[in-house]
Coordinates of N, CA and C in Angstrom, one line a residue:
M1 N 24.4 -5.4 4.9 CA 23.2 -5.5 4.8 C 22.4 -6.3 3.7
F2 N 22.1 -7.2 3.6 CA 20.8 -7.4 3.3 C 19.9 -6.8 2.5
T3 N 19.8 -6.2 1.5 CA 18.8 -5.7 0.7 C 18.2 -6.9 -0.5
A4 N 16.9 -7.0 0.3 CA 15.9 -7.8 -0.7 C 14.9 -6.1 -1.5
R5 N 15.0 -7.1 -2.4 CA 14.8 -5.6 -3.6 C 14.0 -6.2 -5.0
R6 N 12.5 -5.6 -5.0 CA 11.3 -6.2 -4.9 C 10.6 -5.2 -5.8
A7 N 9.9 -5.3 -6.8 CA 8.8 -4.5 -7.6 C 7.6 -3.9 -6.2
A8 N 6.9 -2.8 -6.3 CA 6.7 -2.1 -5.3 C 5.2 -2.8 -4.5
M9 N 4.9 -3.7 -5.2 CA 3.8 -4.5 -5.2 C 4.7 -6.0 -4.8
V10 N 4.9 -6.7 -3.4 CA 4.8 -8.1 -2.9 C 3.7 -8.5 -1.9
A11 N 3.2 -9.6 -2.6 CA 2.7 -10.0 -2.4 C 2.2 -10.8 -1.1
L12 N 1.7 -11.0 0.2 CA 1.5 -11.8 0.6 C 0.6 -12.6 0.9
P13 N 1.2 -14.3 0.8 CA 0.5 -15.2 -0.1 C 0.0 -15.6 1.0
A14 N -1.4 -16.1 0.0 CA -2.5 -16.6 1.2 C -3.7 -15.2 2.1
L15 N -2.7 -14.2 2.2 CA -3.4 -12.7 2.9 C -3.8 -11.5 2.5
L16 N -2.8 -11.8 1.4 CA -2.6 -10.7 0.8 C -2.9 -10.0 -0.2
V17 N -2.9 -10.7 -0.9 CA -2.7 -11.1 -2.8 C -3.7 -10.3 -3.3
F18 N -3.3 -8.6 -4.6 CA -4.0 -8.5 -5.1 C -4.8 -9.3 -6.0
G19 N -5.9 -8.5 -6.1 CA -6.4 -9.3 -7.4 C -7.3 -9.5 -8.4
L20 N -7.2 -9.0 -9.7 CA -9.2 -7.7 -10.4 C -10.2 -9.2 -11.5
T21 N -10.5 -8.9 -9.8 CA -11.7 -10.6 -11.3 C -12.9 -10.1 -10.8
G22 N -13.8 -9.8 -12.5 CA -15.4 -9.8 -12.4 C -14.7 -7.6 -12.9
C23 N -13.5 -7.4 -13.1 CA -13.8 -6.1 -12.7 C -13.0 -5.2 -14.3
S24 N -15.0 -4.6 -14.4 CA -14.9 -4.4 -15.6 C -14.5 -2.6 -16.4
L25 N -13.9 -3.1 -16.7 CA -13.0 -1.2 -17.1 C -13.5 -0.3 -17.4
L26 N -13.6 1.0 -17.3 CA -14.8 2.3 -16.3 C -13.9 3.1 -17.3
Q27 N -14.5 3.8 -18.3 CA -14.2 4.8 -19.1 C -14.0 6.2 -18.7
A28 N -13.5 7.4 -18.8 CA -13.6 8.5 -18.0 C -14.5 9.0 -17.9
K29 N -15.1 10.3 -17.3 CA -16.7 10.6 -17.6 C -15.9 12.2 -18.4
D30 N -16.9 12.8 -19.3 CA -16.5 14.3 -19.7 C -15.6 15.3 -18.7
A31 N -14.9 15.2 -19.1 CA -14.0 16.6 -18.1 C -14.5 18.1 -18.4
S32 N -15.8 17.8 -18.7 CA -16.5 18.8 -18.6 C -17.9 18.6 -17.8
S33 N -18.4 17.2 -17.1 CA -19.0 17.9 -16.0 C -18.3 17.1 -14.8
A34 N -19.3 17.7 -13.4 CA -19.1 17.7 -12.6 C -19.4 16.4 -11.6
P35 N -18.3 16.1 -10.9 CA -18.5 14.9 -10.1 C -18.9 14.9 -9.2
T36 N -19.8 13.7 -8.9 CA -20.8 14.1 -8.0 C -20.3 12.5 -6.7
G37 N -20.8 12.7 -5.3 CA -20.9 10.8 -4.6 C -19.3 11.6 -4.2
I38 N -19.4 9.8 -4.6 CA -17.8 9.7 -4.1 C -16.7 10.1 -4.9
A39 N -17.0 10.9 -5.6 CA -15.8 10.9 -6.4 C -15.6 12.6 -6.2
A40 N -16.6 13.5 -6.0 CA -16.9 14.4 -5.6 C -15.8 14.9 -4.0
C41 N -16.0 13.7 -3.5 CA -15.4 13.7 -2.5 C -13.5 14.1 -2.5
A42 N -13.6 13.0 -3.1 CA -12.2 12.6 -3.2 C -11.7 13.0 -4.3
L43 N -11.4 13.4 -5.9 CA -10.8 14.4 -6.7 C -10.5 16.0 -6.5
G44 N -9.5 16.1 -6.5 CA -9.3 17.7 -6.3 C -8.7 18.3 -5.1
H45 N -8.1 17.1 -3.9 CA -7.5 16.6 -3.6 C -6.5 16.4 -3.1
A46 N -5.2 16.8 -2.3 CA -3.9 16.0 -2.3 C -4.5 15.1 -0.5
W47 N -4.2 14.0 -0.2 CA -4.4 12.8 0.5 C -3.3 12.4 1.2
K48 N -3.7 12.8 2.4 CA -2.6 12.1 3.7 C -2.8 10.5 4.3
L49 N -1.7 10.1 4.1 CA -2.2 8.1 5.0 C -1.4 8.1 6.0
D50 N -2.8 8.2 6.9 CA -2.4 7.8 8.6 C -1.8 6.1 8.9
T51 N -0.2 6.0 8.6 CA 0.1 6.4 9.5 C 0.1 5.0 10.1
A52 N 0.3 6.0 10.8 CA -0.2 4.7 11.6 C -1.4 4.2 12.4
D53 N -2.4 3.9 11.3 CA -3.8 2.5 11.2 C -3.1 1.4 11.0
L54 N -2.1 1.6 9.4 CA -1.6 1.2 8.7 C -0.3 0.1 9.4
A55 N -0.2 0.8 10.5 CA 1.2 0.3 11.5 C -0.5 -1.6 12.4
K56 N -1.4 -0.5 12.9 CA -2.3 -1.2 13.0 C -3.0 -2.5 12.8
Q57 N -2.9 -1.9 11.5 CA -3.4 -3.9 9.8 C -2.6 -4.0 9.9
V58 N -1.3 -3.9 9.9 CA -0.6 -4.4 9.6 C -0.4 -5.8 10.8
D59 N -0.1 -5.3 11.5 CA -0.2 -6.1 12.2 C -0.7 -7.0 12.9
A60 N -2.3 -6.2 13.0 CA -3.4 -8.0 12.5 C -3.3 -8.4 12.1
A61 N -3.0 -8.3 11.0 CA -2.9 -8.8 9.8 C -2.2 -10.3 9.6
L62 N -1.4 -9.7 9.9 CA -0.4 -11.2 9.7 C 0.0 -11.2 11.3
K63 N -1.0 -11.6 12.3 CA -0.8 -12.1 13.4 C -1.8 -12.6 13.1
K64 N -3.3 -12.6 12.3 CA -4.5 -13.5 11.9 C -3.6 -15.0 11.4
N65 N -2.6 -14.9 10.3 CA -2.0 -15.0 9.6 C -0.6 -16.2 10.4
G66 N -0.5 -16.3 11.1 CA -0.8 -17.0 12.6 C 1.5 -16.8 12.7
L67 N 1.4 -15.6 12.2 CA 3.9 -14.9 12.8 C 3.5 -14.6 13.7
P68 N 5.0 -14.7 14.4 CA 5.3 -14.8 15.8 C 4.9 -12.9 15.7
V69 N 4.4 -12.1 16.0 CA 4.3 -10.4 15.3 C 5.0 -9.9 17.4
T70 N 6.3 -9.2 17.1 CA 5.9 -8.8 18.8 C 5.5 -6.8 18.4
T71 N 6.2 -6.8 17.5 CA 6.0 -5.1 17.5 C 5.3 -4.4 15.1
V72 N 4.5 -3.8 15.1 CA 4.8 -3.0 13.8 C 5.3 -1.6 14.1
T73 N 5.7 -0.5 13.2 CA 6.0 0.2 13.5 C 6.1 0.8 12.6
A74 N 4.9 2.0 11.4 CA 4.6 3.1 10.6 C 5.5 4.6 10.5
D75 N 6.8 4.5 10.1 CA 6.9 6.3 10.3 C 7.3 6.6 9.0
G76 N 7.1 7.9 9.4 CA 7.0 8.8 7.2 C 6.1 9.0 6.8
S77 N 5.7 9.5 5.9 CA 4.6 9.8 5.1 C 3.9 9.3 3.8
Q78 N 2.8 9.5 3.2 CA 2.4 9.2 1.8 C 1.9 9.9 1.2
T79 N 1.8 10.8 0.2 CA 0.3 11.4 -0.3 C -0.2 11.6 -1.4
L80 N -1.2 10.7 -1.8 CA -2.1 10.3 -2.3 C -2.6 12.3 -3.4
D81 N -1.5 12.9 -5.1 CA -3.0 13.7 -5.4 C -4.0 13.8 -6.1
W82 N -5.1 13.6 -6.6 CA -5.9 12.8 -6.6 C -6.6 14.2 -7.1
K83 N -5.5 14.5 -8.6 CA -6.5 15.3 -9.3 C -8.5 15.5 -9.7
I84 N -8.4 16.5 -10.5 CA -10.2 16.5 -10.9 C -10.2 15.4 -11.6
N85 N -9.2 15.7 -12.9 CA -9.2 15.3 -14.3 C -8.9 13.4 -13.9
G86 N -9.2 13.1 -13.5 CA -9.0 11.3 -12.5 C -7.1 11.0 -12.6
D87 N -6.4 12.1 -12.1 CA -4.6 11.5 -12.2 C -4.7 11.9 -11.3
V88 N -2.9 10.4 -11.2 CA -2.9 10.5 -10.0 C -1.3 10.6 -9.4
S89 N -1.5 10.8 -8.4 CA 0.1 11.1 -7.7 C 0.8 10.5 -6.7
V90 N 1.1 9.2 -6.5 CA 1.2 8.9 -5.2 C 3.2 8.8 -5.0
S91 N 2.7 9.6 -4.0 CA 4.5 10.5 -2.9 C 5.1 9.4 -2.0
S92 N 5.5 8.7 -1.9 CA 6.2 7.8 -1.2 C 7.2 7.8 0.6
D93 N 7.3 8.0 0.8 CA 8.5 8.9 2.1 C 8.3 7.8 3.4
Y94 N 8.4 6.5 3.2 CA 7.4 6.0 4.5 C 8.1 4.3 4.3
T95 N 8.1 4.4 6.6 CA 9.2 2.7 6.1 C 8.5 2.6 7.9
V96 N 7.9 1.0 7.2 CA 7.2 -0.6 8.2 C 8.5 -1.3 8.6
V97 N 8.2 -0.8 9.7 CA 9.1 -1.7 10.8 C 8.9 -3.3 11.7
V98 N 8.7 -4.6 11.1 CA 7.8 -5.9 11.5 C 8.8 -6.0 13.1
T99 N 8.8 -6.3 14.2 CA 9.7 -7.0 14.7 C 9.0 -9.1 15.0
L100 N 10.1 -9.8 14.6 CA 8.9 -11.5 15.0 C 9.8 -12.0 15.9
T101 N 9.9 -12.3 16.9 CA 10.1 -13.0 17.8 C 9.3 -14.5 17.5
P102 N 10.0 -16.1 17.3 CA 9.0 -17.0 17.5 C 9.9 -17.5 19.2
A103 N 8.5 -17.7 19.4 CA 9.1 -19.4 20.7 C 9.9 -19.6 21.0
A104 N 11.0 -19.6 19.9 CA 12.5 -20.5 20.0 C 12.2 -20.8 19.0
G105 N 13.5 -19.9 18.2 CA 13.9 -18.9 17.5 C 14.3 -18.4 17.2
Q106 N 15.4 -17.4 16.0 CA 15.6 -16.2 15.7 C 15.1 -15.5 15.9
S107 N 14.7 -14.4 15.9 CA 14.1 -13.1 16.3 C 15.2 -12.0 14.7
T108 N 13.5 -11.7 14.0 CA 13.5 -11.3 12.9 C 13.0 -9.3 13.0
V109 N 14.0 -8.3 12.4 CA 13.2 -7.3 13.1 C 13.8 -6.9 11.2
A110 N 12.2 -7.6 10.3 CA 12.6 -7.3 8.4 C 11.5 -5.3 8.8
T111 N 12.6 -4.9 7.6 CA 12.4 -2.8 7.7 C 12.3 -3.2 5.7
R112 N 11.2 -2.7 5.6 CA 9.8 -2.1 4.3 C 10.7 -0.7 4.2
A113 N 11.4 -0.1 3.9 CA 11.1 1.4 3.0 C 10.9 1.9 1.7
H114 N 9.5 2.0 2.2 CA 9.1 2.8 0.8 C 9.6 4.5 -0.3
K115 N 10.1 4.3 -1.1 CA 10.2 5.8 -2.2 C 10.0 5.6 -2.6
G116 N 9.5 6.7 -3.6 CA 9.5 7.7 -4.5 C 8.0 8.2 -5.2
T117 N 8.2 7.9 -5.6 CA 6.5 8.7 -7.0 C 6.2 7.4 -7.3
A118 N 5.5 7.4 -7.7 CA 3.6 6.9 -8.8 C 3.3 7.7 -8.9
T119 N 2.7 7.6 -10.8 CA 1.5 8.6 -11.4 C 0.8 7.0 -12.3
G120 N 0.0 7.9 -11.8 CA -1.6 7.0 -13.1 C -2.9 7.8 -13.4
E121 N -4.0 7.7 -13.5 CA -5.0 7.4 -13.7 C -5.8 6.4 -13.0
A122 N -7.2 7.6 -12.3 CA -7.8 6.5 -11.7 C -9.4 6.8 -11.5
Y123 N -10.3 6.2 -12.2 CA -11.9 7.3 -12.5 C -12.5 6.1 -11.7
I124 N -13.6 6.9 -11.4 CA -14.2 6.8 -9.8 C -15.3 5.9 -10.7
N125 N -15.9 5.0 -9.8 CA -17.7 4.5 -10.4 C -17.5 4.6 -9.5
G126 N -19.2 5.0 -8.8 CA -20.1 4.6 -7.2 C -18.9 4.4 -6.1
G127 N -18.9 3.6 -5.7 CA -17.8 3.0 -4.3 C -16.4 2.2 -5.3
V128 N -16.2 2.3 -6.3 CA -15.1 2.2 -6.9 C -14.6 2.5 -8.0
A129 N -12.5 2.9 -7.3 CA -11.8 3.6 -8.5 C -11.1 3.0 -8.6
I130 N -10.6 2.6 -10.6 CA -10.7 1.5 -11.7 C -8.4 2.5 -11.5
P131 N -7.7 1.5 -10.8 CA -6.4 2.6 -11.5 C -6.2 2.4 -12.9
R132 N -5.2 3.3 -13.4 CA -5.2 2.1 -15.2 C -3.2 3.3 -15.4
N133 N -3.2 2.1 -16.1 CA -1.7 3.3 -16.6 C -0.2 3.5 -16.1
W134 N -1.1 2.8 -14.5 CA 0.7 2.5 -13.3 C 1.8 2.8 -14.5
K135 N 2.7 4.4 -13.8 CA 4.1 4.2 -13.4 C 4.6 4.3 -12.5
N136 N 5.0 3.3 -11.6 CA 5.6 3.5 -10.6 C 8.1 2.9 -11.2
T137 N 8.2 3.9 -11.9 CA 10.0 3.2 -12.3 C 10.9 4.4 -11.3
D138 N 9.4 5.2 -10.9 CA 10.5 5.9 -9.7 C 10.0 6.2 -8.1
S139 N 9.6 4.6 -7.9 CA 9.4 4.9 -6.6 C 9.9 3.2 -6.3
A140 N 9.8 2.5 -5.2 CA 9.8 0.8 -4.8 C 10.0 0.6 -3.6
A141 N 10.3 -0.1 -2.6 CA 9.8 -0.9 -1.5 C 11.1 -1.8 -1.6
V142 N 12.1 -1.1 -0.7 CA 13.4 -2.3 -0.3 C 12.8 -3.1 1.3
T143 N 13.1 -3.9 0.9 CA 13.4 -4.6 2.7 C 14.2 -5.0 3.1
T144 N 14.8 -4.8 3.8 CA 16.0 -5.8 4.6 C 15.5 -6.1 6.2
F145 N 16.4 -6.9 5.6 CA 15.9 -8.1 7.9 C 17.0 -8.1 9.0
V146 N 16.7 -8.1 9.9 CA 18.1 -8.3 11.1 C 17.2 -10.1 11.5
I147 N 18.3 -10.3 11.2 CA 17.9 -11.7 12.3 C 19.6 -12.5 13.5
N148 N 18.7 -11.8 14.5 CA 19.7 -11.9 15.9 C 20.6 -10.9 15.7
G149 N 20.2 -10.5 15.8 CA 21.1 -8.4 15.7 C 22.5 -8.4 14.6
K150 N 22.3 -9.2 13.5 CA 22.8 -9.3 12.6 C 22.0 -9.8 11.6
D151 N 22.8 -8.6 10.4 CA 22.5 -8.5 8.9 C 22.1 -9.9 7.6
K152 N 21.0 -10.7 7.0 CA 20.2 -11.9 6.5 C 21.8 -11.7 5.5
V153 N 22.5 -13.1 5.2 CA 23.5 -12.5 3.9 C 22.8 -13.7 3.4
A154 N 21.9 -14.5 3.3 CA 21.3 -15.3 2.3 C 20.1 -14.6 1.8
A155 N 19.7 -14.0 0.5 CA 19.3 -13.9 0.3 C 17.8 -15.0 -0.5
D156 N 18.0 -16.2 -0.7 CA 16.7 -16.9 -0.7 C 16.4 -18.2 -0.7
P157 N 15.7 -18.2 0.5 CA 14.6 -17.0 0.5 C 14.6 -16.2 2.1
E158 N 13.9 -15.9 1.6 CA 13.8 -14.3 2.6 C 13.2 -14.9 4.0
P159 N 14.0 -15.0 5.3 CA 12.3 -15.7 6.2 C 11.2 -15.4 6.3
Y160 N 10.4 -13.9 6.1 CA 10.1 -13.8 6.5 C 9.0 -12.9 5.5
V161 N 7.8 -12.1 4.1 CA 7.6 -12.3 3.3 C 6.9 -10.2 3.5
M162 N 6.9 -8.8 3.6 CA 6.4 -8.6 4.2 C 5.2 -8.1 3.1
V163 N 4.1 -7.2 4.1 CA 3.1 -7.2 3.8 C 2.8 -5.8 2.7
T164 N 2.1 -6.3 1.4 CA 1.8 -5.5 0.0 C 0.9 -4.1 1.4
T165 N 1.7 -2.7 0.9 CA 1.1 -1.3 1.6 C 0.5 -0.5 1.1
D166 N 1.0 -1.2 0.0 CA 0.5 -0.1 -1.3 C 0.1 -0.5 -2.8
F167 N -1.0 0.2 -3.7 CA -1.5 0.2 -4.9 C -1.7 0.4 -5.8
D168 N -1.3 0.1 -6.8 CA -0.5 0.2 -8.4 C -2.5 -0.7 -9.1
D169 N -2.1 -0.8 -11.0 CA -3.8 -0.5 -12.0 C -3.6 -2.7 -11.8
S170 N -3.4 -3.3 -10.6 CA -3.2 -4.6 -10.6 C -4.9 -4.9 -10.0
A171 N -5.4 -4.4 -9.2 CA -7.0 -4.5 -8.5 C -8.0 -2.5 -8.4
G172 N -9.0 -2.9 -8.6 CA -10.1 -1.8 -8.4 C -10.0 -1.6 -6.7
L173 N -10.2 -0.5 -6.9 CA -9.7 0.6 -4.9 C -11.4 0.3 -4.6
E174 N -11.7 0.0 -3.5 CA -13.3 0.0 -2.7 C -12.5 1.0 -2.7
M175 N -14.2 2.4 -2.2 CA -14.2 3.4 -1.5 C -14.5 3.4 -0.7
T176 N -14.4 4.8 0.5 CA -15.3 5.2 1.0 C -14.6 7.0 0.6
C177 N -15.3 7.7 1.0 CA -14.5 8.9 1.2 C -16.1 10.3 1.6
S178 N -15.7 11.0 2.7 CA -16.8 11.7 3.9 C -15.9 12.7 4.2
G179 N -16.2 14.2 4.2 CA -15.7 15.3 4.1 C -14.1 15.4 3.9
N180 N -13.4 15.2 5.8 CA -11.8 15.0 5.0 C -10.9 13.8 5.2
A181 N -11.8 12.1 5.5 CA -11.7 10.9 5.4 C -12.3 10.0 4.3
M182 N -11.6 9.3 3.0 CA -11.3 8.6 3.0 C -10.4 7.2 3.5
T183 N -10.9 6.3 2.6 CA -10.0 4.8 2.2 C -10.3 4.2 1.3
T184 N -9.9 3.4 1.2 CA -8.8 2.5 -0.6 C -8.6 2.2 -0.1
H185 N -9.4 0.6 -0.3 CA -9.4 -1.4 -0.3 C -9.7 -1.8 -1.6
A186 N -7.9 -1.6 -1.3 CA -7.7 -3.5 -2.9 C -8.3 -4.6 -2.9
R187 N -8.6 -4.6 -3.5 CA -9.7 -5.6 -4.7 C -9.1 -7.2 -3.5
G188 N -9.0 -8.2 -2.3 CA -8.1 -9.3 -2.5 C -7.6 -8.7 -0.9
S189 N -7.3 -7.5 -0.6 CA -6.8 -7.2 -0.2 C -7.1 -7.6 1.3
Q190 N -6.3 -7.9 2.6 CA -7.4 -7.3 3.9 C -6.2 -5.4 5.2
I191 N -5.9 -4.2 4.3 CA -5.6 -4.0 4.5 C -6.0 -2.8 3.9
T192 N -6.8 -2.0 4.7 CA -7.4 -1.3 4.1 C -6.7 0.8 4.0
Q193 N -6.6 1.8 3.0 CA -5.4 2.6 3.6 C -6.7 3.4 4.2
S194 N -5.8 4.7 5.0 CA -7.3 5.4 6.0 C -5.9 7.0 5.7
W195 N -7.6 8.2 5.1 CA -6.8 9.3 4.5 C -7.7 10.5 4.6
K196 N -5.9 11.5 5.0 CA -6.7 12.3 5.6 C -6.7 14.3 4.4
R197 N -6.8 14.6 4.6 CA -6.3 15.9 3.9 C -6.8 16.8 4.7

C-alpha cells in the first residue's frame, strides 16, 4: 500500500491554510495569578475531541471546495491536556476516512491516520491562544489512498490532498469555552475543533 508521509500539518490548498497574520506574541502570565475568563475555563483540564463533529466539518469543507465527497468518517480519539501553567500535550490516535466518487472517473478512499503526542505551550489572552515551542517529533499524520479498490502506486501527485485537522504553533487559536465545552479554531482554517471534558 502506498503511504504518503507528510508533516502533521498539510494544508488544503486555498481552503484550509493555516496562517499567522498580525498576531502578536503574548507573554505568559505570572504563574501565581489565577486565570480568568476563557483561560479559567480551559486550563487545568484534559479535553476530548468530538470526532463525529470533526467528520461533519471535513465533509462540508471538502464539498464547499468542489470535491466529489461521498462519505467522511472519523474514528478514534484525540486528547488535549492543557495544564494550568499553559503547557499543552496533544495525544492523537484517530483516523479520518474520506470516500470520493467523481461522476466519471476513479473512486478513491483517502485515509489519514493521526498517531502520537505533540507538546508545547499555549497562552490565552482574551479569546485567543498562542501556541509556542511546538514539538511533534513523536506524532505524525500518514495518508494512504485506495483507487478503484487498488492501492495507489505513484507518490506524486496525490489524487487529493487531505484536510488538516490538527494544529501547531503556526497560527493563533480563536477559542470559546463554557462549562464542559470548548472550541478551538486555527486562524485561516474552516475547521473548528469541538472538545468536551
